[in-house]
Amino acid sequence: MSEFNVAVVGATGVVGREMVKILEEREFPLNNLTLLASERSAGEIINYRENKLEVQELTKDSFNTIDIALFSAGSTVSKKYAPIAVKSGAIVIDNSSAFRMDKSVPLIVPEVNPSDLTRHNGIIANPNCSTIQMVIALKPILDIAGINRIIVSTYQSVSGTGKDAVTELTEQSLKVLNNKKPKSKVYPHQIAFNVLPQIDEFEGNGFTKEEMKLIHETKKIFNNKQIRITATTARVPVFYGHSESVYLVTDKKITIKKLKGIYIKTKGIRLVDDIANNKYPLAIMSETYDEVMVGRLRKDLTEPNGINMWIVANNLRKGAALNAVQIAELLI
Ligand code: A2P
């Protein structure tokens, strides 16, 4: 079989639409593309190459002829329909958090742990967007110097929440600029012209679910439970692109010069680090580049093995849709 029947579940969402675009851009060997969403969107038209494809309502019979199903419709939909898709003979690549920490489900970033893909039971998980960009940037350091400690603070765009959040930021911004009172539906507080130090719900330990995802997923992808990692995740009024301030302490010494040399040669990473000319990764640059961008590299002045850096990536593409399609490419 050299061409595949692929389904995108959540095809009308911000990530689903990106999945369709990326399948086209990368000329994925498709026999047939099925676009699935809720009954609200049934009949909507989405273009794929010269074809106008009609979105279908997701049902338990949607997967009868599907080889690969890319899911991005949230955890509830994945929990219900991914097992049905697997039973129908499809392999599921799931962008939700439903199965990520399940021991029998590989959690894959193709540049970091492709060999984990060999053992799966039909479901493969795509990591959280903020995890993907961080592990790609840290993997070369882990390999040559080891990592003892990671302290990460994120500045995440609203598209990571979905299309309703993109609308909320637009509408609130217009309201504020017109001296009107903005309404919040998606977030617990106004997001326009504000920063929210909360992504997802709080857990009993004072951390949010997003922070715990970043912690647990990093350890699983690096296959290393010893790494000491702590996280603060914040939502910022940016439409696309997640930024991260990462501080890490390595086991062995590594110079910034050597690290830059490694980053220049690493596939999937773009070094943007020229402070003399005010050049560093910016969220808006993630609309142009698919690589994970790394910059502001510097030695901590108080800890011999400490390094600070700034990491930016497109949360909808490398942080979600592109990573999922790359997993599908690895599979085939
Ligand atoms: P719909 O547009 O019909 O609501 P986003 O992450 O941008 O919010 O998008 C979520 C995606 O998941 C959309 O395509 C949405 O479809 C889809 N979705 C949400 N709930 C369901 C459901 N119960 N069944 C099928 N698709 C769903």
mmCIF file of C-alpha atoms and ligand atoms in Angstrom:
data_model
loop_
_atom_site.group_PDB
_atom_site.id
_atom_site.type_symbol
_atom_site.label_atom_id
_atom_site.label_comp_id
_atom_site.label_asym_id
_atom_site.label_seq_id
_atom_site.Cartn_x
_atom_site.Cartn_y
_atom_site.Cartn_z
ATOM 1 C CA MET A 1 0.000 0.000 0.000
ATOM 2 C CA SER A 2 1.615 3.276 -1.025
ATOM 3 C CA GLU A 3 -1.321 5.657 -0.707
ATOM 4 C CA PHE A 4 -3.405 6.081 2.403
ATOM 5 C CA ASN A 5 -6.927 6.923 3.451
ATOM 6 C CA VAL A 6 -6.513 9.663 6.016
ATOM 7 C CA ALA A 7 -9.124 11.277 8.273
ATOM 8 C CA VAL A 8 -8.762 14.584 10.107
ATOM 9 C CA VAL A 9 -11.011 14.711 13.166
ATOM 10 C CA GLY A 10 -11.656 18.337 14.156
ATOM 11 C CA ALA A 11 -10.988 19.512 10.588
ATOM 12 C CA THR A 12 -12.739 22.859 11.156
ATOM 13 C CA GLY A 13 -10.593 23.758 14.182
ATOM 14 C CA VAL A 14 -7.399 25.818 14.190
ATOM 15 C CA VAL A 15 -5.157 22.726 14.331
ATOM 16 C CA GLY A 16 -7.345 20.591 12.018
ATOM 17 C CA ARG A 17 -7.225 23.225 9.276
ATOM 18 C CA GLU A 18 -3.451 23.374 9.633
ATOM 19 C CA MET A 19 -3.296 19.559 9.353
ATOM 20 C CA VAL A 20 -5.112 19.702 6.002
ATOM 21 C CA LYS A 21 -2.727 22.427 4.762
ATOM 22 C CA ILE A 22 0.347 20.485 5.881
ATOM 23 C CA LEU A 23 -0.814 17.230 4.252
ATOM 24 C CA GLU A 24 -1.049 19.239 1.029
ATOM 25 C CA GLU A 25 2.248 21.132 1.456
ATOM 26 C CA ARG A 26 4.197 17.948 2.196
ATOM 27 C CA GLU A 27 2.470 15.958 -0.561
ATOM 28 C CA PHE A 28 1.448 13.232 1.847
ATOM 29 C CA PRO A 29 0.627 10.100 -0.189
ATOM 30 C CA LEU A 30 -3.156 10.251 0.037
ATOM 31 C CA ASN A 31 -5.689 8.023 -1.593
ATOM 32 C CA ASN A 32 -8.551 9.774 0.139
ATOM 33 C CA LEU A 33 -8.955 12.553 2.711
ATOM 34 C CA THR A 34 -11.978 12.517 5.033
ATOM 35 C CA LEU A 35 -12.740 15.674 7.021
ATOM 36 C CA LEU A 36 -14.698 15.184 10.234
ATOM 37 C CA ALA A 37 -16.128 17.616 12.792
ATOM 38 C CA SER A 38 -19.260 18.060 14.863
ATOM 39 C CA GLU A 39 -22.733 18.147 13.292
ATOM 40 C CA ARG A 40 -22.504 21.980 13.511
ATOM 41 C CA SER A 41 -19.979 21.987 10.666
ATOM 42 C CA ALA A 42 -21.326 19.151 8.502
ATOM 43 C CA GLY A 43 -21.489 20.351 4.910
ATOM 44 C CA GLU A 44 -18.849 23.059 5.330
ATOM 45 C CA ILE A 45 -16.347 23.109 2.441
ATOM 46 C CA ILE A 46 -12.569 22.966 2.948
ATOM 47 C CA ASN A 47 -10.150 23.085 0.017
ATOM 48 C CA TYR A 48 -7.531 20.413 -0.482
ATOM 49 C CA ARG A 49 -5.471 21.018 -3.632
ATOM 50 C CA GLU A 50 -8.001 21.602 -6.408
ATOM 51 C CA ASN A 51 -10.715 19.654 -4.546
ATOM 52 C CA LYS A 52 -13.505 21.118 -2.473
ATOM 53 C CA LEU A 53 -14.046 18.619 0.344
ATOM 54 C CA GLU A 54 -17.231 18.520 2.362
ATOM 55 C CA VAL A 55 -16.893 18.212 6.151
ATOM 56 C CA GLN A 56 -18.790 15.222 7.542
ATOM 57 C CA GLU A 57 -20.253 14.700 10.967
ATOM 58 C CA LEU A 58 -18.092 12.444 13.137
ATOM 59 C CA THR A 59 -19.878 9.159 13.945
ATOM 60 C CA LYS A 60 -18.775 5.710 15.044
ATOM 61 C CA ASP A 61 -18.887 4.588 11.383
ATOM 62 C CA SER A 62 -16.531 7.328 10.202
ATOM 63 C CA PHE A 63 -13.420 5.132 10.293
ATOM 64 C CA ASN A 64 -14.443 2.036 8.309
ATOM 65 C CA THR A 65 -12.045 2.688 5.430
ATOM 66 C CA ILE A 66 -9.476 4.853 7.239
ATOM 67 C CA ASP A 67 -5.778 3.913 7.553
ATOM 68 C CA ILE A 68 -4.559 6.927 9.556
ATOM 69 C CA ALA A 69 -6.736 9.229 11.681
ATOM 70 C CA LEU A 70 -5.338 12.552 12.875
ATOM 71 C CA PHE A 71 -7.371 13.678 15.895
ATOM 72 C CA SER A 72 -7.556 17.277 17.100
ATOM 73 C CA ALA A 73 -11.028 17.766 18.555
ATOM 74 C CA GLY A 74 -10.206 17.712 22.262
ATOM 75 C CA SER A 75 -9.824 14.980 24.875
ATOM 76 C CA THR A 76 -13.491 14.068 25.209
ATOM 77 C CA VAL A 77 -13.806 13.315 21.497
ATOM 78 C CA SER A 78 -10.486 11.404 21.482
ATOM 79 C CA LYS A 79 -11.433 9.271 24.477
ATOM 80 C CA LYS A 80 -14.709 8.286 22.828
ATOM 81 C CA TYR A 81 -13.694 7.898 19.189
ATOM 82 C CA ALA A 82 -9.983 6.936 19.121
ATOM 83 C CA PRO A 83 -10.675 3.379 20.400
ATOM 84 C CA ILE A 84 -13.483 3.066 17.791
ATOM 85 C CA ALA A 85 -11.075 4.176 15.049
ATOM 86 C CA VAL A 86 -8.454 1.639 16.187
ATOM 87 C CA LYS A 87 -11.091 -1.130 16.257
ATOM 88 C CA SER A 88 -11.995 -0.202 12.678
ATOM 89 C CA GLY A 89 -8.352 -0.753 11.659
ATOM 90 C CA ALA A 90 -7.004 2.801 11.700
ATOM 91 C CA ILE A 91 -3.878 4.071 13.410
ATOM 92 C CA VAL A 92 -4.682 7.155 15.482
ATOM 93 C CA ILE A 93 -2.330 10.104 15.956
ATOM 94 C CA ASP A 94 -3.941 12.057 18.754
ATOM 95 C CA ASN A 95 -3.237 15.708 19.457
ATOM 96 C CA SER A 96 -5.234 15.788 22.707
ATOM 97 C CA SER A 97 -3.933 15.001 26.170
ATOM 98 C CA ALA A 98 -6.251 11.969 26.500
ATOM 99 C CA PHE A 99 -3.627 9.234 26.103
ATOM 100 C CA ARG A 100 -0.272 11.026 26.410
ATOM 101 C CA MET A 101 0.723 9.596 29.766
ATOM 102 C CA ASP A 102 -0.681 6.112 29.051
ATOM 103 C CA LYS A 103 2.249 3.644 29.300
ATOM 104 C CA SER A 104 1.203 1.760 26.163
ATOM 105 C CA VAL A 105 0.975 4.956 24.088
ATOM 106 C CA PRO A 106 4.178 6.404 22.616
ATOM 107 C CA LEU A 107 4.532 10.191 22.908
ATOM 108 C CA ILE A 108 6.522 11.222 19.877
ATOM 109 C CA VAL A 109 8.555 14.158 18.659
ATOM 110 C CA PRO A 110 10.179 12.822 15.465
ATOM 111 C CA GLU A 111 13.397 14.849 15.975
ATOM 112 C CA VAL A 112 13.764 13.617 19.565
ATOM 113 C CA ASN A 113 12.469 10.075 20.185
ATOM 114 C CA PRO A 114 11.495 8.497 16.832
ATOM 115 C CA SER A 115 12.483 5.002 18.004
ATOM 116 C CA ASP A 116 9.665 4.998 20.598
ATOM 117 C CA LEU A 117 7.258 4.692 17.684
ATOM 118 C CA THR A 118 8.083 1.013 17.204
ATOM 119 C CA ARG A 119 5.836 -0.062 20.079
ATOM 120 C CA HIS A 120 2.246 1.113 19.849
ATOM 121 C CA ASN A 121 -1.228 -0.396 20.130
ATOM 122 C CA GLY A 122 -2.871 1.722 17.470
ATOM 123 C CA ILE A 123 -2.739 5.074 19.280
ATOM 124 C CA ILE A 124 0.218 7.451 19.117
ATOM 125 C CA ALA A 125 0.121 10.705 21.077
ATOM 126 C CA ASN A 126 1.265 14.102 19.883
ATOM 127 C CA PRO A 127 2.734 16.068 22.828
ATOM 128 C CA ASN A 128 1.525 19.415 24.123
ATOM 129 C CA CYS A 129 2.658 22.392 22.010
ATOM 130 C CA SER A 130 4.793 23.932 24.754
ATOM 131 C CA THR A 131 6.504 20.581 25.376
ATOM 132 C CA ILE A 132 7.365 19.948 21.716
ATOM 133 C CA GLN A 133 9.300 23.176 21.208
ATOM 134 C CA MET A 134 11.170 22.843 24.501
ATOM 135 C CA VAL A 135 12.312 19.235 24.032
ATOM 136 C CA ILE A 136 13.518 19.959 20.483
ATOM 137 C CA ALA A 137 15.671 22.844 21.756
ATOM 138 C CA LEU A 138 16.981 20.907 24.775
ATOM 139 C CA LYS A 139 17.685 17.519 23.137
ATOM 140 C CA PRO A 140 21.127 18.491 21.739
ATOM 141 C CA ILE A 141 22.138 19.756 25.209
ATOM 142 C CA LEU A 142 20.835 16.615 26.893
ATOM 143 C CA ASP A 143 22.892 14.484 24.496
ATOM 144 C CA ILE A 144 26.218 16.211 24.985
ATOM 145 C CA ALA A 145 26.117 17.671 28.501
ATOM 146 C CA GLY A 146 23.215 16.055 30.386
ATOM 147 C CA ILE A 147 20.527 18.160 32.092
ATOM 148 C CA ASN A 148 20.031 18.299 35.842
ATOM 149 C CA ARG A 149 17.496 21.105 36.237
ATOM 150 C CA ILE A 150 14.983 22.942 34.021
ATOM 151 C CA ILE A 151 13.006 26.048 35.006
ATOM 152 C CA VAL A 152 10.608 27.094 32.258
ATOM 153 C CA SER A 153 8.188 30.021 31.991
ATOM 154 C CA THR A 154 5.906 30.129 28.971
ATOM 155 C CA TYR A 155 4.170 32.975 27.127
ATOM 156 C CA GLN A 156 1.522 31.134 25.132
ATOM 157 C CA SER A 157 -0.692 32.479 22.357
ATOM 158 C CA VAL A 158 -4.478 32.194 22.372
ATOM 159 C CA SER A 159 -4.639 29.953 19.273
ATOM 160 C CA GLY A 160 -3.354 27.178 21.553
ATOM 161 C CA THR A 161 -6.816 27.230 23.156
ATOM 162 C CA GLY A 162 -8.677 26.981 19.834
ATOM 163 C CA LYS A 163 -10.721 29.063 17.428
ATOM 164 C CA ASP A 164 -13.098 30.469 20.061
ATOM 165 C CA ALA A 165 -10.120 31.972 21.916
ATOM 166 C CA VAL A 166 -8.830 33.621 18.730
ATOM 167 C CA THR A 167 -12.287 35.206 18.331
ATOM 168 C CA GLU A 168 -12.328 36.239 22.016
ATOM 169 C CA LEU A 169 -9.003 38.104 21.758
ATOM 170 C CA THR A 170 -10.146 39.858 18.557
ATOM 171 C CA GLU A 171 -13.504 40.926 20.005
ATOM 172 C CA GLN A 172 -12.078 41.996 23.379
ATOM 173 C CA SER A 173 -9.319 44.046 21.718
ATOM 174 C CA LEU A 174 -11.882 45.907 19.590
ATOM 175 C CA LYS A 175 -14.053 46.528 22.653
ATOM 176 C CA VAL A 176 -11.171 47.869 24.769
ATOM 177 C CA LEU A 177 -9.936 50.120 21.953
ATOM 178 C CA ASN A 178 -13.462 51.510 21.653
ATOM 179 C CA ASN A 179 -13.760 52.156 25.406
ATOM 180 C CA LYS A 180 -16.340 49.392 25.845
ATOM 181 C CA LYS A 181 -16.365 46.657 28.488
ATOM 182 C CA PRO A 182 -15.069 43.331 27.118
ATOM 183 C CA LYS A 183 -16.819 40.012 27.918
ATOM 184 C CA SER A 184 -14.866 36.846 28.802
ATOM 185 C CA LYS A 185 -16.264 33.440 27.812
ATOM 186 C CA VAL A 186 -13.256 31.261 27.015
ATOM 187 C CA TYR A 187 -10.859 32.531 29.700
ATOM 188 C CA PRO A 188 -11.600 33.294 33.364
ATOM 189 C CA HIS A 189 -10.367 36.881 32.875
ATOM 190 C CA GLN A 190 -9.953 39.438 30.098
ATOM 191 C CA ILE A 191 -7.102 38.313 27.828
ATOM 192 C CA ALA A 192 -6.841 41.464 25.659
ATOM 193 C CA PHE A 193 -4.045 43.734 26.968
ATOM 194 C CA ASN A 194 -3.509 41.340 29.863
ATOM 195 C CA VAL A 195 -1.389 38.327 30.932
ATOM 196 C CA LEU A 196 -3.011 35.334 32.636
ATOM 197 C CA PRO A 197 -0.754 33.176 34.845
ATOM 198 C CA GLN A 198 -3.145 30.268 34.389
ATOM 199 C CA ILE A 199 -3.486 27.794 31.515
ATOM 200 C CA ASP A 200 -6.119 25.101 32.071
ATOM 201 C CA GLU A 201 -7.394 24.158 35.536
ATOM 202 C CA PHE A 202 -5.434 24.092 38.783
ATOM 203 C CA GLU A 203 -4.425 20.777 40.291
ATOM 204 C CA GLY A 204 -4.284 20.090 44.052
ATOM 205 C CA ASN A 205 -0.542 20.903 44.166
ATOM 206 C CA GLY A 206 -0.926 24.554 43.108
ATOM 207 C CA PHE A 207 0.298 23.920 39.560
ATOM 208 C CA THR A 208 -1.990 24.068 36.526
ATOM 209 C CA LYS A 209 -2.670 21.061 34.303
ATOM 210 C CA GLU A 210 -0.646 22.742 31.522
ATOM 211 C CA GLU A 211 2.360 23.064 33.856
ATOM 212 C CA MET A 212 2.095 19.422 34.923
ATOM 213 C CA LYS A 213 1.800 18.334 31.259
ATOM 214 C CA LEU A 214 5.048 20.135 30.457
ATOM 215 C CA ILE A 215 6.748 18.422 33.409
ATOM 216 C CA HIS A 216 5.452 14.865 32.862
ATOM 217 C CA GLU A 217 5.658 14.885 29.061
ATOM 218 C CA THR A 218 9.273 16.128 29.033
ATOM 219 C CA LYS A 219 10.331 13.268 31.310
ATOM 220 C CA LYS A 220 8.466 10.719 29.164
ATOM 221 C CA ILE A 221 9.888 11.978 25.841
ATOM 222 C CA PHE A 222 13.443 12.159 27.231
ATOM 223 C CA ASN A 223 12.893 8.784 28.886
ATOM 224 C CA ASN A 224 14.424 10.302 32.005
ATOM 225 C CA LYS A 225 12.534 10.535 35.294
ATOM 226 C CA GLN A 226 15.492 12.145 37.065
ATOM 227 C CA ILE A 227 15.407 15.535 35.318
ATOM 228 C CA ARG A 228 14.266 18.134 37.857
ATOM 229 C CA ILE A 229 11.829 20.397 36.062
ATOM 230 C CA THR A 230 9.440 23.113 37.189
ATOM 231 C CA ALA A 231 7.141 25.268 35.068
ATOM 232 C CA THR A 232 4.985 28.396 35.064
ATOM 233 C CA THR A 233 2.691 28.727 32.061
ATOM 234 C CA ALA A 234 1.053 32.027 31.107
ATOM 235 C CA ARG A 235 -1.418 33.038 28.397
ATOM 236 C CA VAL A 236 -0.537 36.254 26.586
ATOM 237 C CA PRO A 237 -2.571 38.346 24.122
ATOM 238 C CA VAL A 238 -0.746 37.016 21.063
ATOM 239 C CA PHE A 239 -2.625 35.176 18.286
ATOM 240 C CA TYR A 240 0.028 32.736 17.050
ATOM 241 C CA GLY A 241 3.384 31.492 18.380
ATOM 242 C CA HIS A 242 4.397 30.342 21.839
ATOM 243 C CA SER A 243 7.478 31.814 23.547
ATOM 244 C CA GLU A 244 9.401 30.235 26.418
ATOM 245 C CA SER A 245 12.084 31.443 28.788
ATOM 246 C CA VAL A 246 14.103 28.386 29.750
ATOM 247 C CA TYR A 247 16.791 28.177 32.418
ATOM 248 C CA LEU A 248 18.705 24.949 32.718
ATOM 249 C CA VAL A 249 21.630 23.516 34.616
ATOM 250 C CA THR A 250 23.722 20.957 32.763
ATOM 251 C CA ASP A 251 25.657 18.042 34.281
ATOM 252 C CA LYS A 252 28.803 18.841 32.290
ATOM 253 C CA LYS A 253 30.104 22.239 31.236
ATOM 254 C CA ILE A 254 29.242 23.445 27.757
ATOM 255 C CA THR A 255 30.202 26.802 26.281
ATOM 256 C CA ILE A 256 27.672 29.050 24.537
ATOM 257 C CA LYS A 257 29.966 29.078 21.487
ATOM 258 C CA LYS A 258 29.870 25.279 21.267
ATOM 259 C CA LEU A 259 26.102 25.244 21.796
ATOM 260 C CA LYS A 260 25.569 27.770 19.005
ATOM 261 C CA GLY A 261 27.732 25.632 16.716
ATOM 262 C CA ILE A 262 25.547 22.621 17.486
ATOM 263 C CA TYR A 263 22.285 24.513 16.979
ATOM 264 C CA ILE A 264 23.437 25.798 13.579
ATOM 265 C CA LYS A 265 23.846 22.178 12.454
ATOM 266 C CA THR A 266 20.700 20.712 14.085
ATOM 267 C CA LYS A 267 17.785 19.975 11.749
ATOM 268 C CA GLY A 268 14.510 21.457 12.952
ATOM 269 C CA ILE A 269 16.205 24.289 14.885
ATOM 270 C CA ARG A 270 16.842 27.860 13.681
ATOM 271 C CA LEU A 271 19.363 29.836 15.725
ATOM 272 C CA VAL A 272 18.298 33.510 15.874
ATOM 273 C CA ASP A 273 20.803 35.073 18.227
ATOM 274 C CA ASP A 274 22.431 38.343 17.190
ATOM 275 C CA ILE A 275 21.874 40.757 20.073
ATOM 276 C CA ALA A 276 24.181 43.381 18.558
ATOM 277 C CA ASN A 277 21.476 43.792 15.887
ATOM 278 C CA ASN A 278 18.493 43.179 18.228
ATOM 279 C CA LYS A 279 17.834 39.782 16.624
ATOM 280 C CA TYR A 280 16.190 37.017 18.642
ATOM 281 C CA PRO A 281 13.165 34.731 18.124
ATOM 282 C CA LEU A 282 9.805 36.527 18.022
ATOM 283 C CA ALA A 283 6.313 35.032 18.139
ATOM 284 C CA ILE A 284 5.417 36.731 14.820
ATOM 285 C CA MET A 285 8.381 35.008 13.123
ATOM 286 C CA SER A 286 6.694 31.655 13.761
ATOM 287 C CA GLU A 287 4.243 32.489 10.964
ATOM 288 C CA THR A 288 7.218 32.314 8.563
ATOM 289 C CA TYR A 289 9.430 29.568 9.970
ATOM 290 C CA ASP A 290 8.493 26.000 10.870
ATOM 291 C CA GLU A 291 11.702 25.381 12.814
ATOM 292 C CA VAL A 292 11.901 25.832 16.571
ATOM 293 C CA MET A 293 13.733 29.159 17.018
ATOM 294 C CA VAL A 294 16.337 29.552 19.742
ATOM 295 C CA GLY A 295 18.101 32.709 20.903
ATOM 296 C CA ARG A 296 19.162 34.933 23.831
ATOM 297 C CA LEU A 297 21.644 32.166 24.702
ATOM 298 C CA ARG A 298 23.734 33.175 27.691
ATOM 299 C CA LYS A 299 25.607 31.774 30.656
ATOM 300 C CA ASP A 300 24.068 32.290 34.073
ATOM 301 C CA LEU A 301 26.335 34.685 35.999
ATOM 302 C CA THR A 302 25.758 32.866 39.293
ATOM 303 C CA GLU A 303 25.900 29.150 38.416
ATOM 304 C CA PRO A 304 28.802 27.667 36.389
ATOM 305 C CA ASN A 305 26.616 25.175 34.495
ATOM 306 C CA GLY A 306 23.562 27.422 34.156
ATOM 307 C CA ILE A 307 22.240 28.526 30.752
ATOM 308 C CA ASN A 308 19.380 30.913 29.891
ATOM 309 C CA MET A 309 17.603 30.856 26.543
ATOM 310 C CA TRP A 310 14.471 31.980 24.690
ATOM 311 C CA ILE A 311 12.558 29.488 22.553
ATOM 312 C CA VAL A 312 9.757 30.279 20.071
ATOM 313 C CA ALA A 313 7.731 28.062 17.732
ATOM 314 C CA ASN A 314 4.479 28.005 15.810
ATOM 315 C CA ASN A 315 2.116 26.283 18.234
ATOM 316 C CA LEU A 316 -0.364 25.235 15.529
ATOM 317 C CA ARG A 317 2.256 23.824 13.153
ATOM 318 C CA LYS A 318 5.375 22.364 14.853
ATOM 319 C CA GLY A 319 3.514 22.447 18.180
ATOM 320 C CA ALA A 320 0.609 20.409 16.801
ATOM 321 C CA ALA A 321 -0.321 19.758 13.146
ATOM 322 C CA LEU A 322 3.154 19.495 11.621
ATOM 323 C CA ASN A 323 4.421 17.217 14.382
ATOM 324 C CA ALA A 324 1.354 14.970 13.877
ATOM 325 C CA VAL A 325 1.895 14.742 10.106
ATOM 326 C CA GLN A 326 5.617 14.048 10.646
ATOM 327 C CA ILE A 327 4.617 11.167 12.940
ATOM 328 C CA ALA A 328 2.371 9.854 10.136
ATOM 329 C CA GLU A 329 5.319 10.124 7.721
ATOM 330 C CA LEU A 330 7.518 8.177 10.129
ATOM 331 C CA LEU A 331 4.816 5.506 10.377
ATOM 332 C CA ILE A 332 4.518 4.963 6.639
HETATM 333 P P1 A2P B 1 -16.880 22.195 15.085
HETATM 334 O O1 A2P B 1 -16.191 23.284 14.309
HETATM 335 O O2 A2P B 1 -17.966 21.535 14.293
HETATM 336 O O3 A2P B 1 -17.293 22.614 16.461
HETATM 337 P P2 A2P B 1 -10.693 24.252 18.053
HETATM 338 O O4 A2P B 1 -9.610 23.444 18.716
HETATM 339 O O5 A2P B 1 -10.165 25.282 17.106
HETATM 340 O O6 A2P B 1 -11.651 24.817 19.045
HETATM 341 O O7 A2P B 1 -11.511 23.219 17.137
HETATM 342 C C1 A2P B 1 -12.094 22.048 17.687
HETATM 343 C C2 A2P B 1 -12.440 21.088 16.566
HETATM 344 O O8 A2P B 1 -13.034 19.932 17.160
HETATM 345 C C3 A2P B 1 -13.458 21.646 15.596
HETATM 346 O O9 A2P B 1 -13.228 21.089 14.318
HETATM 347 C C4 A2P B 1 -14.761 21.129 16.178
HETATM 348 O O10 A2P B 1 -15.790 21.013 15.251
HETATM 349 C C5 A2P B 1 -14.317 19.740 16.612
HETATM 350 N N1 A2P B 1 -15.238 19.184 17.607
HETATM 351 C C6 A2P B 1 -15.545 19.687 18.815
HETATM 352 N N2 A2P B 1 -16.441 18.903 19.445
HETATM 353 C C7 A2P B 1 -16.706 17.875 18.616
HETATM 354 C C8 A2P B 1 -17.542 16.729 18.679
HETATM 355 N N3 A2P B 1 -18.301 16.470 19.742
HETATM 356 N N4 A2P B 1 -17.563 15.879 17.616
HETATM 357 C C9 A2P B 1 -16.794 16.131 16.527
HETATM 358 N N5 A2P B 1 -15.979 17.193 16.411
HETATM 359 C C10 A2P B 1 -15.930 18.057 17.441
#
